[in-house]
Coordinates of C-alpha atoms in Angstrom, one line a residue:
M739 CA 0.0 0.0 0.0
S740 CA 1.7 3.2 -1.2
L741 CA 0.4 6.3 0.6
S742 CA 2.3 9.6 0.7
I743 CA 2.5 12.7 2.8
G744 CA 3.5 16.0 1.2
I745 CA 5.8 18.2 3.2
V746 CA 4.7 21.8 2.5
G747 CA 5.3 25.3 3.9
L748 CA 6.6 28.7 3.0
P749 CA 10.2 28.9 1.7
N750 CA 13.0 28.6 4.3
V751 CA 11.0 27.1 7.1
G752 CA 12.9 23.8 7.3
K753 CA 11.0 21.5 4.9
S754 CA 14.0 20.1 3.1
T755 CA 15.9 19.8 6.4
L756 CA 13.0 17.8 7.8
F757 CA 13.0 15.6 4.7
N758 CA 16.7 15.0 5.0
A759 CA 16.3 13.9 8.6
L760 CA 13.3 11.7 7.8
T761 CA 14.8 9.9 4.8
A762 CA 18.5 10.3 5.1
K763 CA 18.3 11.2 1.4
K764 CA 20.2 14.5 1.0
V765 CA 18.4 17.2 -1.0
E766 CA 19.5 20.8 -1.5
A767 CA 18.4 23.0 1.4
S768 CA 19.8 26.3 0.4
N769 CA 18.9 29.7 1.8
Y770 CA 16.6 30.9 -1.0
P771 CA 13.1 30.2 -2.2
F772 CA 12.4 27.4 -4.8
C773 CA 15.6 25.5 -4.3
T774 CA 13.4 22.4 -4.4
I775 CA 11.6 22.5 -7.7
D776 CA 10.8 18.9 -8.4
P777 CA 9.3 16.9 -5.5
N778 CA 11.7 14.6 -3.8
V779 CA 10.3 11.3 -2.6
G780 CA 11.6 9.2 0.4
V781 CA 10.4 6.0 1.8
V782 CA 10.6 6.0 5.6
R783 CA 10.5 3.0 8.0
V784 CA 7.6 3.3 10.5
P785 CA 9.0 2.6 14.0
D786 CA 7.3 -0.3 15.7
A787 CA 8.7 -2.0 18.8
R788 CA 6.3 -4.9 18.3
L789 CA 8.1 -6.1 15.2
E790 CA 11.3 -6.7 17.0
K791 CA 9.5 -8.5 19.9
I792 CA 7.8 -10.8 17.5
A793 CA 11.0 -11.5 15.7
Q794 CA 12.7 -12.4 19.0
I795 CA 10.2 -15.3 19.3
S796 CA 10.2 -16.4 15.6
K797 CA 14.0 -15.8 15.0
P798 CA 13.5 -15.2 11.3
K799 CA 16.2 -14.8 8.7
K800 CA 14.8 -11.4 7.7
I801 CA 12.8 -8.6 9.4
V802 CA 10.8 -6.2 7.2
P803 CA 9.2 -3.1 8.6
T804 CA 6.2 -1.3 7.1
T805 CA 6.9 2.1 5.5
I806 CA 5.4 5.5 4.7
E807 CA 6.3 7.8 1.9
F808 CA 7.2 11.5 2.3
V809 CA 7.3 14.0 -0.6
D810 CA 9.4 17.2 -0.2
I811 CA 7.4 19.8 -2.1
A812 CA 8.9 23.3 -2.9
G813 CA 7.9 26.3 -0.9
L814 CA 4.6 27.9 -1.5
V815 CA 4.2 31.7 -1.5
R816 CA 1.3 34.1 -1.3
G817 CA -0.4 34.1 -4.7
A818 CA 0.5 30.4 -5.5
H819 CA -3.1 29.7 -6.5
K820 CA -2.7 32.3 -9.3
G821 CA 0.6 30.8 -10.4
E822 CA 3.0 32.9 -8.3
G823 CA 6.3 31.2 -7.5
L824 CA 5.7 28.2 -9.7
G825 CA 2.5 27.7 -7.6
N826 CA 0.5 25.7 -10.1
Q827 CA 3.1 23.0 -10.3
F828 CA 3.5 22.8 -6.5
L829 CA -0.3 22.7 -5.9
A830 CA -0.4 19.8 -8.4
N831 CA 2.2 18.0 -6.4
I832 CA 0.2 18.5 -3.2
R833 CA -2.9 17.2 -4.9
E834 CA -1.2 13.9 -5.7
C835 CA -0.4 13.3 -1.9
D836 CA -2.8 11.6 0.5
A837 CA -2.1 13.9 3.4
I838 CA -0.3 17.1 4.3
C839 CA 2.6 17.8 6.7
E840 CA 2.9 21.5 7.0
V841 CA 6.1 22.9 8.4
V842 CA 5.7 26.3 10.2
R843 CA 8.7 28.3 11.2
N844 CA 9.0 29.4 14.9
F845 CA 12.8 30.2 15.2
E846 CA 14.9 33.3 14.8
N847 CA 18.0 33.1 12.6
I848 CA 19.4 36.2 10.9
D849 CA 21.3 34.0 8.4
I850 CA 18.1 32.4 7.2
V851 CA 15.8 34.9 5.5
H852 CA 12.1 34.7 6.2
V853 CA 10.1 35.2 3.0
N854 CA 7.7 37.6 4.8
G855 CA 10.4 39.4 6.9
K856 CA 9.2 38.3 10.4
I857 CA 8.5 35.2 12.5
D858 CA 4.8 34.7 12.7
P859 CA 3.6 31.1 12.9
D860 CA -0.1 31.9 12.9
G861 CA 0.3 34.2 10.0
D862 CA 2.4 31.7 8.0
R863 CA -0.1 29.0 8.6
E864 CA -2.9 31.3 7.4
T865 CA -1.0 32.2 4.3
I866 CA -0.6 28.5 3.2
N867 CA -4.1 27.7 4.3
M868 CA -5.6 30.5 2.2
E869 CA -3.7 29.5 -0.9
L870 CA -5.1 25.9 -0.6
I871 CA -8.6 27.4 0.0
F872 CA -8.3 29.6 -3.0
A873 CA -7.1 26.7 -5.2
D874 CA -10.1 24.6 -4.0
L875 CA -12.5 27.4 -4.5
A876 CA -11.4 27.7 -8.2
T877 CA -11.9 23.9 -8.6
V878 CA -15.3 24.1 -7.0
E879 CA -16.5 27.1 -9.1
K880 CA -15.3 25.6 -12.3
R881 CA -17.1 22.3 -11.7
L882 CA -20.2 24.1 -10.4
S883 CA -20.5 26.1 -13.7
K884 CA -20.7 22.9 -15.6
V885 CA -22.9 20.9 -13.3
V886 CA -25.6 23.6 -13.1
R887 CA -26.6 23.0 -16.7
E888 CA -26.8 19.2 -16.1
A889 CA -28.9 19.6 -13.0
R890 CA -31.4 21.8 -14.9
G891 CA -31.9 18.9 -17.2
G892 CA -33.0 16.7 -14.3
D893 CA -29.9 14.5 -14.0
K894 CA -30.2 13.1 -10.4
E895 CA -26.5 12.7 -9.9
A896 CA -25.9 16.2 -11.1
V897 CA -28.5 17.6 -8.7
K898 CA -26.7 15.8 -5.8
L899 CA -23.3 17.2 -7.0
K900 CA -24.7 20.7 -7.4
S901 CA -25.9 20.7 -3.8
L902 CA -22.6 19.5 -2.5
L903 CA -20.6 22.0 -4.6
E904 CA -22.8 24.8 -3.3
K905 CA -22.1 23.7 0.3
L906 CA -18.4 23.6 -0.4
K907 CA -18.4 27.0 -2.1
I908 CA -20.0 28.7 0.9
T909 CA -17.5 27.1 3.3
L910 CA -14.5 28.0 1.2
E911 CA -15.7 31.6 0.7
Q912 CA -15.8 31.9 4.5
G913 CA -12.1 31.0 4.5
R914 CA -12.7 27.6 6.0
S915 CA -11.2 24.3 5.0
V916 CA -13.4 21.5 3.6
R917 CA -12.0 19.0 6.2
E918 CA -14.0 21.0 8.8
L919 CA -17.3 19.7 7.3
L920 CA -19.2 16.5 7.9
F921 CA -20.4 14.5 4.9
N922 CA -22.8 11.6 4.3
K923 CA -21.9 8.5 2.3
D924 CA -23.2 9.8 -1.0
E925 CA -21.2 13.1 -0.5
H926 CA -18.0 11.2 0.3
K927 CA -18.3 9.3 -3.0
L928 CA -18.8 12.6 -5.0
L929 CA -15.9 14.2 -3.1
K930 CA -13.4 11.7 -4.5
G931 CA -13.7 13.1 -8.0
L932 CA -12.8 16.7 -6.9
S933 CA -9.3 16.1 -5.4
L934 CA -9.7 19.0 -3.0
L935 CA -6.6 20.1 -1.1
T936 CA -8.3 21.3 2.1
L937 CA -10.0 17.9 2.4
K938 CA -6.7 16.2 2.9
P939 CA -5.9 15.3 6.6
I940 CA -3.1 17.6 7.9
I941 CA -0.5 17.6 10.6
Y942 CA 1.6 20.6 11.6
V943 CA 5.3 20.6 12.5
L944 CA 6.3 23.7 14.4
N945 CA 10.0 24.2 13.8
S946 CA 11.2 25.7 17.0
N947 CA 14.5 25.9 18.9
D948 CA 12.6 24.8 22.0
N949 CA 9.4 23.1 22.8
S950 CA 7.4 26.3 23.3
Q951 CA 4.0 26.2 21.6
D952 CA 1.8 29.3 22.1
L953 CA -0.5 29.1 19.1
G954 CA -4.1 29.8 18.2
A955 CA -6.5 27.0 17.4
W956 CA -5.2 25.0 14.4
D957 CA -7.2 22.4 12.5
G958 CA -4.8 19.5 13.0
E959 CA -2.3 17.9 15.4
V960 CA 0.7 20.1 16.1
I961 CA 4.1 18.5 16.8
S962 CA 6.9 20.9 18.0
L963 CA 10.3 19.9 16.7
N964 CA 13.8 21.3 16.6
I965 CA 14.3 20.1 13.0
K966 CA 18.0 20.9 12.8
Q967 CA 18.6 19.0 16.0
E968 CA 16.5 16.1 14.6
E969 CA 18.7 16.0 11.5
E970 CA 21.8 15.8 13.6
I971 CA 20.4 12.9 15.6
A972 CA 19.3 11.2 12.4
N973 CA 22.9 11.3 11.0
L974 CA 24.3 9.4 14.1
S975 CA 24.7 5.7 14.3
P976 CA 21.8 3.8 15.9
E977 CA 23.7 3.4 19.1
E978 CA 24.7 7.1 19.2
Q979 CA 21.1 8.1 18.5
K980 CA 19.9 6.1 21.4
E981 CA 22.5 7.7 23.8
Y982 CA 21.7 11.2 22.5
I983 CA 17.9 10.8 22.9
E984 CA 18.4 9.4 26.5
E985 CA 20.7 12.4 27.3
L986 CA 17.9 14.7 26.2
G987 CA 15.6 12.9 28.6
L988 CA 13.4 11.5 25.9
K989 CA 12.1 8.0 25.2
T990 CA 12.0 8.4 21.4
S991 CA 13.1 11.0 18.8
G992 CA 10.7 13.7 17.6
L993 CA 11.0 12.2 14.1
D994 CA 9.7 8.9 15.3
K995 CA 6.7 10.7 16.9
L996 CA 6.1 12.5 13.6
I997 CA 6.3 9.3 11.6
E998 CA 3.9 7.5 13.9
A999 CA 1.5 10.5 14.0
S1000 CA 1.6 10.7 10.2
Y1001 CA 0.8 7.0 9.9
K1002 CA -2.2 7.4 12.1
L1003 CA -3.2 10.5 10.2
L1004 CA -3.7 8.3 7.1
N1005 CA -6.1 6.0 9.1
L1006 CA -3.7 3.1 8.8
I1007 CA -3.1 0.1 11.1
T1008 CA -0.4 -2.6 11.0
F1009 CA -0.7 -6.3 10.9
F1010 CA 2.1 -8.9 10.9
T1011 CA 3.2 -12.2 9.4
T1012 CA 5.9 -14.2 11.0
G1013 CA 7.9 -17.4 10.5
P1014 CA 11.4 -18.8 10.2
D1015 CA 12.1 -17.0 6.9
E1016 CA 10.6 -13.6 7.6
T1017 CA 8.8 -11.4 10.2
R1018 CA 7.1 -8.6 8.4
A1019 CA 4.8 -5.6 9.2
W1020 CA 2.1 -4.8 6.7
T1021 CA -0.1 -1.7 6.2
V1022 CA -3.8 -1.7 5.7
R1023 CA -6.5 0.9 6.2
K1024 CA -8.5 0.8 9.5
D1025 CA -11.7 -1.3 9.3
S1026 CA -10.4 -3.4 6.4
L1027 CA -11.7 -6.9 6.1
A1028 CA -9.4 -10.0 6.2
P1029 CA -9.5 -10.6 2.4
E1030 CA -8.4 -7.0 1.8
A1031 CA -5.5 -7.5 4.2
A1032 CA -4.5 -10.7 2.4
G1033 CA -4.6 -8.8 -0.9
V1034 CA -1.9 -6.4 0.4
I1035 CA 0.5 -9.4 0.5
H1036 CA -0.6 -10.7 -2.9
T1037 CA -3.7 -10.1 -5.1
D1038 CA -4.1 -13.9 -5.4
F1039 CA -4.5 -14.2 -1.7
E1040 CA -7.6 -11.9 -1.8
K1041 CA -9.2 -13.6 -4.8
G1042 CA -8.8 -17.1 -3.4
F1043 CA -9.3 -16.2 0.3
I1044 CA -10.7 -19.1 2.4
R1045 CA -10.0 -18.1 6.0
A1046 CA -7.4 -16.5 8.2
E1047 CA -5.7 -17.8 11.4
I1048 CA -5.2 -14.7 13.6
I1049 CA -3.6 -14.1 17.0
N1050 CA -3.0 -10.8 18.8
W1051 CA 0.7 -10.0 19.0
E1052 CA 0.7 -9.8 22.8
K1053 CA -0.8 -13.3 23.0
F1054 CA 1.9 -14.5 20.7
I1055 CA 4.6 -13.1 22.9
E1056 CA 2.9 -14.5 26.0
A1057 CA 2.8 -18.0 24.5
G1058 CA 6.4 -17.8 23.3
G1059 CA 5.5 -19.0 19.8
E1060 CA 2.9 -20.6 17.6
Q1061 CA 2.8 -24.1 19.0
V1062 CA 2.0 -23.1 22.6
A1063 CA -0.4 -20.4 21.3
R1064 CA -2.4 -23.2 19.5
E1065 CA -2.4 -25.3 22.6
R1066 CA -3.8 -22.4 24.7
G1067 CA -6.5 -21.6 22.1
F1068 CA -5.0 -18.1 21.4
I1069 CA -5.2 -18.6 17.6
Q1070 CA -8.6 -17.8 16.2
T1071 CA -10.0 -18.9 12.8
E1072 CA -11.7 -16.0 11.0
G1073 CA -13.7 -15.7 7.8
K1074 CA -14.3 -13.1 5.1
N1075 CA -16.1 -10.7 7.4
Y1076 CA -13.4 -10.4 10.0
I1077 CA -12.4 -6.7 10.6
M1078 CA -8.6 -6.4 10.9
Q1079 CA -7.2 -5.1 14.2
D1080 CA -4.0 -3.3 14.8
G1081 CA -1.4 -5.8 16.0
D1082 CA -2.9 -8.9 14.5
I1083 CA -0.5 -11.7 13.5
C1084 CA -2.0 -13.5 10.5
H1085 CA -1.7 -16.6 8.5
F1086 CA -3.9 -16.5 5.4
L1087 CA -5.3 -19.7 3.7
F1088 CA -6.3 -19.4 0.1
N1089 CA -6.9 -21.6 -3.0

């Protein structure tokens, strides 16, 4: 399952530095706008202590974590929705992502120019937010002008879409994001065809030299990071990273917290497969059925799904392995209607 999170923000707020820290894939992070023109993509391991614990029992030849994809998108500026600063290209890159990670600057540094000349986290967030709102409003108005004619002709689907578009237009004209609204099932289906930017789930990274966080109400989770420090930690060896994090009095790095929060933002859960050859974490959307999870491993598994043998990872650890788990009745046989749970260890049977 390939899902991506676009890293966005004004120029010179720390987007590319965050990307470097996340992926260890070095991209240019120079002190001027638009140094990142083409989106850079990095696949990041999702930290999960359960995977190592399961592997300690199974002792596999190989351990494979699940991953999440981050896309480093060049800095947006005021007027991007009208094409300012290569805005159209950058908005298109955001549109292709499943969620947004917005980096907001909250640090002073005379050597790093702020595009608006002052440090103002609330104002910077509002600038980006309004550019996405204006872009969505243009999309909605363009679609509405076409669907009005179809609705007049009595087309039932067009009537439904017209009603939804009018609802969206009012919200966007009020300077509000579409994600603030509630939708019924029919509206959710219609929304998929619009590719709206402000419908995407969002998480904010406040790039600070300390953990201070004095902000207004924002429409998403806010994680405060010292991104430069996180990049320094990421460039250390695993052993040195652990020591450094402990010296800071932390249990985990800020990056790990961001990755985990981003994973949850996409409404994802993790299930596992394990054996002597491989212990592996897999990604599936929350509330997915067992055949869908099997299909993540291989499409043939979903087509020929018969049943699944499932055990909670903690029960697996408690039993010390599959044999004792079976003897204790910890392994359950589930059919096609089983809803996957985070932490399931699965063995799928198919024909």
